[in-house]
Amino acid sequence: MWLVYKKELLEILRDKKTLIFSILLPTVIFPVLFFGIGAFVDSKETEAKNKEIKVTFINGDTFEGFTELFTAEKLFKKVTIESKDYKEEILNNNTDFIIEIPEGASMPSDSSRQEVINLYYKGSSKLDNISRGRVNDVIELYNNTQRLALGDKFNLSTDNVKAFNNPIDVENKNFASERERLGEFAGPLIAYILIALAVSGAMYPALELGVGEKERGTLETLLLTPMSKGRIVLAKFAVIFTASFFTVVVTLLSYFIWTYIFTLWFNMGGLGFLSNISGLDLLLVAVLLVPLTSIFASIMLSASIYAKNMKEAQAYMSPIFMLGFMPVIVAFVPGMELNVKTAMIPITNVALAMKDLIKGTVDYGMIGVLLASTLVIAGAMLYFTTQFFKKEKVLFRS
């Protein structure tokens, strides 16, 4: 059995496709792309926050001190336009925002009524909304001065003005740590990536060791050896499991190394909560993947052995791939947590446990329940694969 395992493993390692898809992509290319996209989005948002905004005022002198608030702010530039076609002026980038105070309007503190101004701009993306938010912040600043002026007019104190403006204010006191808040979103995402890698990492070796051997005609030679069919299938299963689990573990380590590099060198503080994950939690994430990877290795080996050719085997892999993803989505549902019931649901239980481990709120007792239930399923799947491999009508299906 050890000789078959060694021979199959060497064949897999000689395959360049396996090395690229199982090692290079998940450990180097995907993390660099993942953090590269994050850094790019971060830089674009910073650029939008620091971009100089051109503002045009129509009847701006109507509100005393209004235009001065904008010119006093950094990165706001007051510009004039020649045309009354506001749309054309904005689309030609002559100005970014046009603030029009209608004819006949007066300062709210003088008219004692709400005045409406028009804000013209072109915005379709999140970055445009950042610029609009900066303009609205200055307008809100002017609103605040008018509130205080109205308060003086009606002999109201600052507290009275606050009460009228916002009768009930809510001061949030959130006891959840940063790790818990960010882990609620990042936990299922990390689980999704790792489970996807477990599935994809098992797929290519399974294709090669099952239907691949059928097409190459080497399966018959292997069956002529004195080794029992049970030991042969166990060796093949061990190779698929090794390749898949190795992919997941090195990816897990790679992501944390890249996280350390990007947070230290590129100051991406939003990922700092990952450094709070303990070594024990990281080890448990890897342990959780052992029975899960075994299940996928058994299912894919069975499908590959059953297939007549490579094309048919690849057709079987697609639904198995989807089968691996769908239960993970449940972990994204708000309020879903690991308990005795959810610990019995394959794949979903692993995703929920990973989420709790990333958040730092895991019940370690539930991890034991989860491992026990998943190991039973993994053992049953491996037994089924072994029995399946012993059937000649499956091995020599035509």
PDB file of C-alpha atoms in Angstrom, residues 64 107-110 141-151:
ATOM      1  CA  GLU A  64     -24.343  85.038   4.447  1.00  0.00           C
ATOM      2  CA  MET A 107     -31.474  82.853   5.325  1.00  0.00           C
ATOM      3  CA  PRO A 108     -33.626  80.546   7.515  1.00  0.00           C
ATOM      4  CA  SER A 109     -32.655  82.620  10.548  1.00  0.00           C
ATOM      5  CA  ASP A 110     -34.275  85.651   8.840  1.00  0.00           C
ATOM      6  CA  LEU A 141     -22.146  72.749   9.065  1.00  0.00           C
ATOM      7  CA  TYR A 142     -24.009  75.806   7.759  1.00  0.00           C
ATOM      8  CA  ASN A 143     -27.306  74.257   8.888  1.00  0.00           C
ATOM      9  CA  ASN A 144     -25.896  74.063  12.394  1.00  0.00           C
ATOM     10  CA  THR A 145     -25.043  77.776  12.446  1.00  0.00           C
ATOM     11  CA  GLN A 146     -28.590  78.546  11.265  1.00  0.00           C
ATOM     12  CA  ARG A 147     -30.070  76.345  14.014  1.00  0.00           C
ATOM     13  CA  LEU A 148     -28.168  78.286  16.642  1.00  0.00           C
ATOM     14  CA  ALA A 149     -29.203  81.597  15.052  1.00  0.00           C
ATOM     15  CA  LEU A 150     -32.860  80.502  15.069  1.00  0.00           C
ATOM     16  CA  GLY A 151     -32.454  79.492  18.694  1.00  0.00           C
TER      17      GLY A 151
END
